[in-house]
Coordinates of C-alpha atoms and ligand atoms in Angstrom, one line a residue:
X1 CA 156.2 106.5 116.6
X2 CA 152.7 107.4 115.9
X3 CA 150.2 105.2 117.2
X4 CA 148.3 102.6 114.6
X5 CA 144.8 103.9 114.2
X6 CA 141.9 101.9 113.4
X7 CA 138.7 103.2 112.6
X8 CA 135.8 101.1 112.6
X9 CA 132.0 101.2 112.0
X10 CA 129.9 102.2 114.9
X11 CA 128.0 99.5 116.6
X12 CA 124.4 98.6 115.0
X13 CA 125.4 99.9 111.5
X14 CA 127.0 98.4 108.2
X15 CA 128.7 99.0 105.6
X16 CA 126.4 97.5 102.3
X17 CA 128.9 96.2 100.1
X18 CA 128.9 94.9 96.1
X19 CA 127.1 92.6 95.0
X20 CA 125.0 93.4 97.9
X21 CA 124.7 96.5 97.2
X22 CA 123.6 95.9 93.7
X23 CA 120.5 93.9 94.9
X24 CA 119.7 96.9 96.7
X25 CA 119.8 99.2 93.6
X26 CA 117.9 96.6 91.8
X27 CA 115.5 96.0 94.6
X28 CA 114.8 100.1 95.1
X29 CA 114.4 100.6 91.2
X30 CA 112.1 97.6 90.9
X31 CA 109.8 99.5 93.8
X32 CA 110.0 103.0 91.7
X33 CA 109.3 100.9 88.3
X34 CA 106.2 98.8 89.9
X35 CA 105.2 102.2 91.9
X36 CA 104.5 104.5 89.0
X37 CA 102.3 102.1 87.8
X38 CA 100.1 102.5 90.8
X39 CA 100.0 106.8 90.2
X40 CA 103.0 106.9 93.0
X41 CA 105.5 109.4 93.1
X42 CA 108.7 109.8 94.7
X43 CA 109.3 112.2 97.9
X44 CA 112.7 113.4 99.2
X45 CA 112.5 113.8 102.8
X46 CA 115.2 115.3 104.9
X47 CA 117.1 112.7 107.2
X48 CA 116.2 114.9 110.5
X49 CA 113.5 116.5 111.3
X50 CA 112.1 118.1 115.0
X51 CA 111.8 115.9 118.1
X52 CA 108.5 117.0 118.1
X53 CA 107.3 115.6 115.4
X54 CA 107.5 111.9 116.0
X55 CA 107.1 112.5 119.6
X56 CA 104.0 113.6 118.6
X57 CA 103.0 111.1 115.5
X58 CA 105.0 107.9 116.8
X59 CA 103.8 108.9 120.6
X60 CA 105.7 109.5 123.2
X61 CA 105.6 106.5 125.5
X62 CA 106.6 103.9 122.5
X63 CA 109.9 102.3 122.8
X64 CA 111.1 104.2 119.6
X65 CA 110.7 107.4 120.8
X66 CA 111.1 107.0 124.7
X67 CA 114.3 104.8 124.0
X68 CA 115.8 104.8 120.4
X69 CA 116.2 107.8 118.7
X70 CA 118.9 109.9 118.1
X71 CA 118.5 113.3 119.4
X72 CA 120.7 116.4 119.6
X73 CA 120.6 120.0 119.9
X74 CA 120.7 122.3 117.2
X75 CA 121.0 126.0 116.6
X76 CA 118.4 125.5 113.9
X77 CA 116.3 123.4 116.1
X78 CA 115.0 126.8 118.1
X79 CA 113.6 126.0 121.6
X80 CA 113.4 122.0 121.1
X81 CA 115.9 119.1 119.8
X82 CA 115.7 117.7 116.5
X83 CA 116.2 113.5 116.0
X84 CA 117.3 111.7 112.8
X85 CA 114.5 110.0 111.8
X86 CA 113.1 106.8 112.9
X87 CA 110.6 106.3 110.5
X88 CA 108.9 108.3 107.1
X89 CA 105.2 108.5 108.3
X90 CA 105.7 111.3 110.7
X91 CA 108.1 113.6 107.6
X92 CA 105.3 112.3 104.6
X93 CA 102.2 113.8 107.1
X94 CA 104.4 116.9 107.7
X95 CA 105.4 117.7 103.7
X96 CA 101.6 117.0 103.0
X97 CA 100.5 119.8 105.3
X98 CA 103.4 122.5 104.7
X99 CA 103.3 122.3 101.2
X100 CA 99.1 122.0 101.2
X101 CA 98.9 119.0 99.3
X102 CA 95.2 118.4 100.6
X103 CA 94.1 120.9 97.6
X104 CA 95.8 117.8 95.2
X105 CA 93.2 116.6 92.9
X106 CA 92.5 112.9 94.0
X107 CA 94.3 111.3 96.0
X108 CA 98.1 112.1 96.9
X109 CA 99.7 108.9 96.6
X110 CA 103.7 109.0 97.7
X111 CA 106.9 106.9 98.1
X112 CA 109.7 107.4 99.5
X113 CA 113.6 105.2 100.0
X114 CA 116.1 105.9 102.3
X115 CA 118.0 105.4 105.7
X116 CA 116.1 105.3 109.0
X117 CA 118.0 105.2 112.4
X118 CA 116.5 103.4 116.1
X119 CA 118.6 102.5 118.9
X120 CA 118.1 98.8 119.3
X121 CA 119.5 96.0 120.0
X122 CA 121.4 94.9 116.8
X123 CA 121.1 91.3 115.3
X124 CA 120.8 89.7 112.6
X125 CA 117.8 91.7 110.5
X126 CA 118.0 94.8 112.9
X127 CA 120.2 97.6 113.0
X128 CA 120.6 101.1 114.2
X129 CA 120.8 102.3 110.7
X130 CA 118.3 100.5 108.5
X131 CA 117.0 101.2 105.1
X132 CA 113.1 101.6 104.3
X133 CA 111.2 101.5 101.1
X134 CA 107.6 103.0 102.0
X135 CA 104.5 104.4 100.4
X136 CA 101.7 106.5 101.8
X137 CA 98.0 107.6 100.4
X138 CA 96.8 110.6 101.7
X139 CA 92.7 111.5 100.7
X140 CA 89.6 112.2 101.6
X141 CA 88.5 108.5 101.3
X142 CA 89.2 105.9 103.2
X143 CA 87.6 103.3 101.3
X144 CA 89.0 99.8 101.9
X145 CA 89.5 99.2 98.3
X146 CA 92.6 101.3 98.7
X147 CA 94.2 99.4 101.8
X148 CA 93.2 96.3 99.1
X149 CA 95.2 97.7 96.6
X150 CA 98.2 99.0 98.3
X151 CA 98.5 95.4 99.6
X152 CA 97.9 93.8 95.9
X153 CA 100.6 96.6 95.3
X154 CA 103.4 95.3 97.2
X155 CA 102.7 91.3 97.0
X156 CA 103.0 91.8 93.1
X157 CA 106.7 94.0 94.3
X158 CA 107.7 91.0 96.7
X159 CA 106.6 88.8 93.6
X160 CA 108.7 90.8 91.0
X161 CA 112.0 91.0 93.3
X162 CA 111.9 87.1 93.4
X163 CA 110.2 86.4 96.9
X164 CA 107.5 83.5 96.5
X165 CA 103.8 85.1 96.8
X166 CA 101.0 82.4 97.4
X167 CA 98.1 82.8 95.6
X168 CA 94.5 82.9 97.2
X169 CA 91.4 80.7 96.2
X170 CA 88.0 83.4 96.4
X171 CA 87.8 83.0 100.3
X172 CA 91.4 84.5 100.8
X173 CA 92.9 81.4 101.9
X174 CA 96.2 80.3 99.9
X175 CA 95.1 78.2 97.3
X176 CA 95.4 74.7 98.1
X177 CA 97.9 72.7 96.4
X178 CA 100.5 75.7 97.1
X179 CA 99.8 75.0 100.7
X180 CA 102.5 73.2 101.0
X181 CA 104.9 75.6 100.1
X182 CA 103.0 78.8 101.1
X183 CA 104.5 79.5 105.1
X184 CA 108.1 77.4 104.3
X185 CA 109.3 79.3 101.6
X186 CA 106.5 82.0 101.0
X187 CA 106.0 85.3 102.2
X188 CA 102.7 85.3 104.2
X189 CA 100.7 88.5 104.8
X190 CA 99.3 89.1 108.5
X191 CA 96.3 91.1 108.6
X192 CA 94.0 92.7 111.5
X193 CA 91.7 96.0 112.1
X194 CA 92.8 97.4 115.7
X195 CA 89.3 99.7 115.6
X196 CA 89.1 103.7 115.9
X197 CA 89.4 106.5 118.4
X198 CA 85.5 105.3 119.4
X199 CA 85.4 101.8 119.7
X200 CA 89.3 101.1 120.5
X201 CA 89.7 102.9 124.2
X202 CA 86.3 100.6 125.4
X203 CA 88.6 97.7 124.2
X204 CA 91.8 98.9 125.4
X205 CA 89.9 99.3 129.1
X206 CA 88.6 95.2 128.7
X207 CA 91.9 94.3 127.6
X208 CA 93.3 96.4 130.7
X209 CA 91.0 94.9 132.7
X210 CA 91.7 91.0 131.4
X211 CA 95.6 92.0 131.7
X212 CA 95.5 92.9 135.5
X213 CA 93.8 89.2 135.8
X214 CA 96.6 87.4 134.5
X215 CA 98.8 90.4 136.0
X216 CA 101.0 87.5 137.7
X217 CA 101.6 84.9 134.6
X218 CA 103.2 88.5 132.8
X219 CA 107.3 89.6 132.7
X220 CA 108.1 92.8 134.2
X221 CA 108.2 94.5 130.6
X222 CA 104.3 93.3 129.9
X223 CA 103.5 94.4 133.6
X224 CA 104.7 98.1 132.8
X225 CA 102.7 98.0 129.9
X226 CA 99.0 97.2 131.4
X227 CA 99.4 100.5 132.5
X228 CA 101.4 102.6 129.5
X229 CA 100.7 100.7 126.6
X230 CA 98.2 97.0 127.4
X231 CA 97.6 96.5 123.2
X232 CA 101.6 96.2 123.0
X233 CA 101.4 93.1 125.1
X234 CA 100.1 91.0 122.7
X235 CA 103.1 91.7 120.5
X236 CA 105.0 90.1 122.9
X237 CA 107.4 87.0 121.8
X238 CA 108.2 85.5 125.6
X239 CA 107.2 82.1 125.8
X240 CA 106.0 82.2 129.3
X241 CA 103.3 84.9 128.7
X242 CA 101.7 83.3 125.3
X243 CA 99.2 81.0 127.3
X244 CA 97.7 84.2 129.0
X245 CA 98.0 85.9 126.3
X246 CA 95.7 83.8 124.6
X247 CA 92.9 83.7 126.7
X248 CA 92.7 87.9 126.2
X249 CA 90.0 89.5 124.5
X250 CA 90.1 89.8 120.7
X251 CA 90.0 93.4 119.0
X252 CA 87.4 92.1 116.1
X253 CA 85.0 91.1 119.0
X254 CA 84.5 94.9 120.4
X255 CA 84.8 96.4 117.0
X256 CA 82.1 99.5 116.5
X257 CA 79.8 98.8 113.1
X258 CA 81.7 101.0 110.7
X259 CA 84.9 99.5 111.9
X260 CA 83.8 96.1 111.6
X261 CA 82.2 96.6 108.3
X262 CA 85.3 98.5 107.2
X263 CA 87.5 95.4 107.7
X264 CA 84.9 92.9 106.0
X265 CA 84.9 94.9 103.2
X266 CA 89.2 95.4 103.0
X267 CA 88.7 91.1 103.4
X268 CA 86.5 91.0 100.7
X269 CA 88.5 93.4 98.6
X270 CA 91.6 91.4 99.1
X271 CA 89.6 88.3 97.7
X272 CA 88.7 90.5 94.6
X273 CA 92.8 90.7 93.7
X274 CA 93.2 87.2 94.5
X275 CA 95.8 88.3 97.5
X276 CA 96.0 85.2 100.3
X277 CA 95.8 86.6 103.9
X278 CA 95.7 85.1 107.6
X279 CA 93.7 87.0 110.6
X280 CA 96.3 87.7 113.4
X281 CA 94.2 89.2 116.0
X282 CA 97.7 89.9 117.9
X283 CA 99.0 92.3 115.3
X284 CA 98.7 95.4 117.1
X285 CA 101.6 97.2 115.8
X286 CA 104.1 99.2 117.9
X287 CA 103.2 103.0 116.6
X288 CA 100.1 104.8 118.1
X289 CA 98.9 106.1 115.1
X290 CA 97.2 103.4 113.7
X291 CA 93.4 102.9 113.5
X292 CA 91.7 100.0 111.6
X293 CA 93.6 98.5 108.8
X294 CA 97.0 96.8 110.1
X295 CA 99.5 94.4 107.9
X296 CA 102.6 92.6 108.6
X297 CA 104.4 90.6 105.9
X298 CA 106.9 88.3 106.9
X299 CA 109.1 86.4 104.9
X300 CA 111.2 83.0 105.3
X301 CA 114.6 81.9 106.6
X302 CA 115.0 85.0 108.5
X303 CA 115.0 83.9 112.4
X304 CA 112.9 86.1 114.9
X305 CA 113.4 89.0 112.7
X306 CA 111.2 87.8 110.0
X307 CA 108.6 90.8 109.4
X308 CA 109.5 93.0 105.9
X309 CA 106.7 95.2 105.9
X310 CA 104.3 96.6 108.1
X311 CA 101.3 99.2 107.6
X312 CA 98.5 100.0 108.2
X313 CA 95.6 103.3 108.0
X314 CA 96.3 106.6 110.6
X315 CA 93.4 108.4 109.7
X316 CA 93.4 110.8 112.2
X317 CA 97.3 111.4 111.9
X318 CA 97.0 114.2 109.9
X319 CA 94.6 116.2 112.0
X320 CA 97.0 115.3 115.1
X321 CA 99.8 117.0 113.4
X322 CA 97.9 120.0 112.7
X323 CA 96.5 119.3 109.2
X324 CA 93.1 119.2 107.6
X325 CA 90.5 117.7 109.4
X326 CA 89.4 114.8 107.8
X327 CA 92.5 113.4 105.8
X328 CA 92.9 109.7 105.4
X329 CA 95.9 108.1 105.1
X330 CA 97.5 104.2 104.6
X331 CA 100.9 103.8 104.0
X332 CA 103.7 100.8 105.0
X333 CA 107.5 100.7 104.8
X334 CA 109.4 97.4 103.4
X335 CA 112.8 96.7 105.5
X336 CA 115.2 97.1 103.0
X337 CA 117.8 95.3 104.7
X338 CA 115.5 92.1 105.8
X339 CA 114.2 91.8 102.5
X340 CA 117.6 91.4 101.2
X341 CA 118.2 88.9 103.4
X342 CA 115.1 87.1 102.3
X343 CA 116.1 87.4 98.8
X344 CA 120.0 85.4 99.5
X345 CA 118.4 82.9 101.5
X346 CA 115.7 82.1 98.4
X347 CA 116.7 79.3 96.1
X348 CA 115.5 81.7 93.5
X349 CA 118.1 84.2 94.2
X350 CA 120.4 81.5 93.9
X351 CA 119.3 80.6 90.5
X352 CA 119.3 84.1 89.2
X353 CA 115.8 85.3 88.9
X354 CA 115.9 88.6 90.1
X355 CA 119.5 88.4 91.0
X356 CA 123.1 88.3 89.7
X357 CA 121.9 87.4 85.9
X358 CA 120.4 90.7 85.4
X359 CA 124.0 92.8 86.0
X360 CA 125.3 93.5 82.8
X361 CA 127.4 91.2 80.9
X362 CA 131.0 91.9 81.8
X363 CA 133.6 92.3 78.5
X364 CA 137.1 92.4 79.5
X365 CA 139.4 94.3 77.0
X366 CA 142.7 93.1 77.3
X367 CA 145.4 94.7 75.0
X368 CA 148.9 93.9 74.5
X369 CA 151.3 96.7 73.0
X370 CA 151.1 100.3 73.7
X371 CA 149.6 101.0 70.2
X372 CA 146.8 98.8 71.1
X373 CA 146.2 101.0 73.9
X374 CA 144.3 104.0 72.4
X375 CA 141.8 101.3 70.2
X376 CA 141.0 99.5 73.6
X377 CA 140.1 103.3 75.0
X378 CA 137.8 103.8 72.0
X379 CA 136.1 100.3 72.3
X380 CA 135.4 100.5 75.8
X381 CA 133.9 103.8 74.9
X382 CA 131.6 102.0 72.8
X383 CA 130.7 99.0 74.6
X384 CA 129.9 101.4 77.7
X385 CA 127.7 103.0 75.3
X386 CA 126.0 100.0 74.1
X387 CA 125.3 99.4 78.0
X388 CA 127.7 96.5 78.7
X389 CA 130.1 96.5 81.5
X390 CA 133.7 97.3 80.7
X391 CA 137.3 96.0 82.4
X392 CA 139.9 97.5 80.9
X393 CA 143.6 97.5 82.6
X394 CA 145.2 100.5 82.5
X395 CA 148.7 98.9 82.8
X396 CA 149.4 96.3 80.0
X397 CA 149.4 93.1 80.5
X398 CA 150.5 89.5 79.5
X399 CA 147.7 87.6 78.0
X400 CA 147.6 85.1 79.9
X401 CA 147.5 86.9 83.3
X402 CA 144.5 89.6 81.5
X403 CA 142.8 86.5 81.0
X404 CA 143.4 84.9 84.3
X405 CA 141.9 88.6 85.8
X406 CA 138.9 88.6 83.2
X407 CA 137.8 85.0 84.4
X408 CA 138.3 86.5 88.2
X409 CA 136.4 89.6 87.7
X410 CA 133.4 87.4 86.0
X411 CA 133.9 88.2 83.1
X412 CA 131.6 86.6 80.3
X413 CA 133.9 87.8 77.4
X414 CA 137.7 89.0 76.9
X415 CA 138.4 90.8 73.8
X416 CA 141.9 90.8 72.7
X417 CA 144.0 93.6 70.8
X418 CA 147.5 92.8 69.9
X419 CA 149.8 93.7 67.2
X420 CA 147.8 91.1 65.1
X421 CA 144.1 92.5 65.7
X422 CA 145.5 96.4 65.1
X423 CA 146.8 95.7 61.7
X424 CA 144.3 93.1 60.6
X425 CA 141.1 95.6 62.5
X426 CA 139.8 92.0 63.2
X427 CA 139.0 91.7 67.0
X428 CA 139.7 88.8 68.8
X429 CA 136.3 87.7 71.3
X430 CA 137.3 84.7 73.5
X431 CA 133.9 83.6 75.2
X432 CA 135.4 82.9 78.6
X433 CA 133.7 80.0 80.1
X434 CA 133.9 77.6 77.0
X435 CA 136.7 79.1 75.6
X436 CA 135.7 79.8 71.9
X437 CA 137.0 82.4 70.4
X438 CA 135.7 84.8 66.9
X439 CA 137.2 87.6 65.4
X440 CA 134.9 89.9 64.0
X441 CA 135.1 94.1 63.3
X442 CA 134.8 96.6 65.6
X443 CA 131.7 97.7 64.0
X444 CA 130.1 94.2 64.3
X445 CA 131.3 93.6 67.9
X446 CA 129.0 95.5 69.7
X447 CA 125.9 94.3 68.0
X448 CA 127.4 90.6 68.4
X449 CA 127.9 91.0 72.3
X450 CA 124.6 92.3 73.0
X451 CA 123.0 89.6 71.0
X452 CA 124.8 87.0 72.7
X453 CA 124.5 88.5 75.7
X454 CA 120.9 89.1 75.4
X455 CA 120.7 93.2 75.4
Ligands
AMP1 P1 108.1 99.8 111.3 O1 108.5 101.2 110.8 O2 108.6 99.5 112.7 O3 106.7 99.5 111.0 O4 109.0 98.8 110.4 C1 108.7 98.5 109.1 C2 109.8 97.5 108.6 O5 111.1 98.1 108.7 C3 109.9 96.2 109.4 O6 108.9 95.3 109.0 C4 111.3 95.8 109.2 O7 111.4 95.1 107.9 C5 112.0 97.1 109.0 N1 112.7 97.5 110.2 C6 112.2 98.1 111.3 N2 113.2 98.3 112.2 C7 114.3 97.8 111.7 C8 115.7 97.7 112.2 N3 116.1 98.1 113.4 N4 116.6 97.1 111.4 C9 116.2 96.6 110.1 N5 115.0 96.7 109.7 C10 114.0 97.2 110.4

C-alpha cells in the first residue's frame, strides 16, 4: 500500500485565500488607480536578482542580509550567488541605471507590487513570504516637497482603502477633537531625519560613545550592536533597555545645517497638505541606505507588528550601486499583508466601505429542464458582459436546492428558467434576501440588475 502523502505549505508562508484574496486585488488596484494620479508608473522587477546587490544597497551586516535571505547558486549567477529578493529598493536603483533612466525628463517616479521573501521569525503580521506595494522617485532634486508629497500620497491611499487617516491642524498635530480617535483606531505616521554621510558618523561616534556608558543596562543583541550597528539600538522593543535608551543622544540635536533645514522644511511641507505627523527620534530604520527623511506608519489592532509602511530618502544609493553621481531618491513599501490585517480588524471593513460591497452583485441562474439549458448559457453570457457575477450550475437542479445554493454562494439574485419562462420569454428574478420576485424580458433584465444593483 502506498503511503498517504501530505503536502503542506512551508513554514513562514501562506496560502492568500478568497475573499481575502479579493481585498488584495482591490487593495493593489486602488494603489495603481491613486498612483497614476501622482505621474507613477508601474515597474516589473524580476523576483531574484545577484547577492550582490542587496549586499551592497541593504549592507551587509543588517539582519536581512547577514541572516534572512534566501540564497542559492546558479549557473546564471557567474562567480557569485543570487538571492530572491528581500526588498524592491535595491532591483528599482539597479533598472534605473541599466536601462539609463537618469537621461528621463523630470523626475522618474516608479511603483512597483509583488512578493518579497526574509527569513524571520513568523507571527502574526510577519512572514517569510510577504507581499509589498512600493514606490520610488529617482531625480536630481531632493527638495522636501517631494518626501511631503509622497507621504500626502499614501495617507490619501490608506484613506481610500478604508484605514482611518487623522487630519492635522496647521502645526501638524492631529486636529483636536479627532484626538480622541486618532492613535485607537487611526493610522499614525512616525517621522524623523537620521542626517547624511557628513553629519551622521560624528553622531553615530556620540551615540557609540553614550552606548558603551550604559553598555551594562543593554541585552546581548544591543551589546553586539554598539560595535556593528549602535543607531539599530534604538529600534529596540526589550523592556529592560528602554530607560537607557532614553537617556541617548537625539539625531536632530547633531544634525549639520542643510540637514536640519532639510527636515524643517519636509515638517513644514507636511503642514502645507494638512498631513498629521509625530517626531520619533528612535526611528532609525533597519537598512543602511537611508539618509535624512525617515517614515513609519503604523496602523491599529495589529499587536507588535503594527508598522505598514516605511520609507525614507537614499540619496547617495544610486552612486553606491554604480550610477550617476548625484541622483536622489525617496521611495517606501506598504506591507501588503499587515495592511490587510488592518483593514479586517477596522469596523469600516466590517461595514463595507472599501470591502465586500464593492464585489460584484452575484446573479444566480438556475434552470430547470434541459431546454432551459442553452437560454441560461446565453444569459450568463450577457450578464458577464454587463459586469455582474454569474453562478450557473452545470448539472440541473431542483429549485428549491438551486435556491438553497444561490442564498449560500451570496447570491443577491436567482433568476429562474423553467418550462414556463422558455415559452412565455418572461424571466423569473427572485431578489434573494426579501424574497420578491419580477418577471421581466431578457432584454430588460440586464439593464434592471444593474440598476438595482447599482452598476
Ligand atoms: P521594510 O522593507 O523592512 O522597510 O518594510 C516595509 C513594510 O513591509 C513594513 O512596514 C511591513 O509592513 C512590511 N514587512 C516587512 N517585513 C515583513 C514580513 N516579514 N512579513 C510581513 N510584512 C513585512
Amino acid at each position: 500500500m502506498t503511503e498517504k502523502i501530505r503536502f503542506r505549505a512551508i513554514k513562514g508562508v501562506r496560502d492568500i485565500l478568497p475573499p481575502e484574496s479579493e481585498l488584495c486585488n482591490r487593495v493593489e488596484q486602488t494603489a495603481r488607480e491613486l498612483f497614476a494620479t501622482y505621474g507613477y508608473d508601474e515597474i516589473r522587477l524580476p523576483i531574484f536578482e545577484q547577492t550582490e546587490l542587496f549586499a551592497r544597497s541593504v549592507g551587509a551586516d543588517t539582519e536581512i542580509v547577514s541572516k534572512e535571505m534566501y540564497t542559492f547558486a546558479d549557473a546564471g549567477a557567474g562567480e557569485g550567488t543570487i538571492s530572491l529578493r528581500p526588498e524592491a529598493t535595491a532591483s528599482v536603483c539597479r533598472a534605473y541605471i541599466e536601462h539609463g533612466m537618469h537621461t528621463s525628463p523630470g523626475d522618474v517616479k516608479l511603483y512597483y507590487i509583488g512578493p518579497m521573501f526574509r527569513r524571520e521569525r513568523p507571527q502574526k503580521g510577519r512572514y517569510r513570504q510577504f507581499y509589498q506595494i512600493g514606490a520610488e522617485v529617482l531625480g536630481q532634486s531632493d527638495a522636501p516637497g517631494i518626501d511631503a508629497e509622497v507621504i500626502e500620497m499614501l495617507l490619501r491611499f490608506f484613506r481610500r482603502v478604508g484605514l482611518d487617516v487623522p487630519l492635522a491642524d496647521a502645526s501638524g498635530e492631529v486636529a483636536r477633537g479627532q484626538s480622541s480617535r486618532a492613535g485607537a483606531t487611526s493610522v499614525t505616521l512616525f517621522i524623523n531625519s537620521i542626517g547624511c554621510p557628513q553629519c551622521r558618523p560624528k553622531y553615530v561616534e556620540r551615540l557609540r560613545g553614550a552606548l558603551e556608558k550604559v553598555r551594562d543596562r543593554l541585552g546581548a543583541d544591543s551589546q553586539r550592536r554598539i560595535q556593528t550597528n549602535p543607531l539599530r539600538v534604538l529600534d529596540s522593543k526589550l523592556e529592560s533597555e528602554q530607560a537607557a535608551i532614553e537617556t541617548l543622544p537625539r539625531v536632530a540635536d547633531h544634525l549639520c545645517v542643510a540637514c536640519r533645514d532639510h527636515y524643517a522644511e519636509f515638517q513644514q511641507q507636511l503642514r502645507l497638505r494638512g498631513v498629521a505627523f509625530t517626531e520619533n527620534w528612535r526611528l532609525v530604520r533597519g537598512l543602511d541606505y537611508y539618509t535624512r527623511t525617515t517614515f513609519e506608519i503604523t496602523a491599529p489592532g495589529l499587536g507588535a507588528q503594527n508598522a505598514v509602511c516605511g520609507g525614507g530618502r537614499y540619496d547617495g544609493l544610486i552612486e553606491l550601486l554604480g550610477g550617476p553621481k548625484q541622483v536622489k531618491g525617496i521611495g517606501f513599501a506598504i506591507g501588503t499583508d499587515r495592511l490587510i490585517l488592518a483593514l479586517q480588524e477596522t469596523e469600516r471593513q466590517a461595514s463595507g466601505r472599501g470591502g465586500a460591497c464593492l464585489a460584484p452583485t452575484t446573479v444566480f441562474v438556475a434552470w430547470m429542464g434541459a431546454a432551459a439549458y442553452p437560454p441560461a448559457v446565453r444569459l450568463a453570457r450577457r450578464l458577464r458582459e454587463a459586469g455582474l457575477r454569474v453562478e450557473l450550475p452545470h448539472t440541473e437542479q431542483k429549485l428549491k436546492k438551486a435556491l438553497g445554493l444561490a442564498d449560500k454562494l451570496g447570491a443577491r439574485f436567482a433568476i429562474i428558467l423553467g418550462e414556463d419562462e422558455i415559452s412565455s420569454g418572461q424571466f423569473t428574478v427572485k431578489h434573494l434576501a426579501t424574497g420578491e420576485q419580477t418577471k421581466l424580458a431578457e432584454v430588460d433584465l440586464v439593464a434592471h440588475l444593474r440598476a438595482v444593483s447599482g452598476g
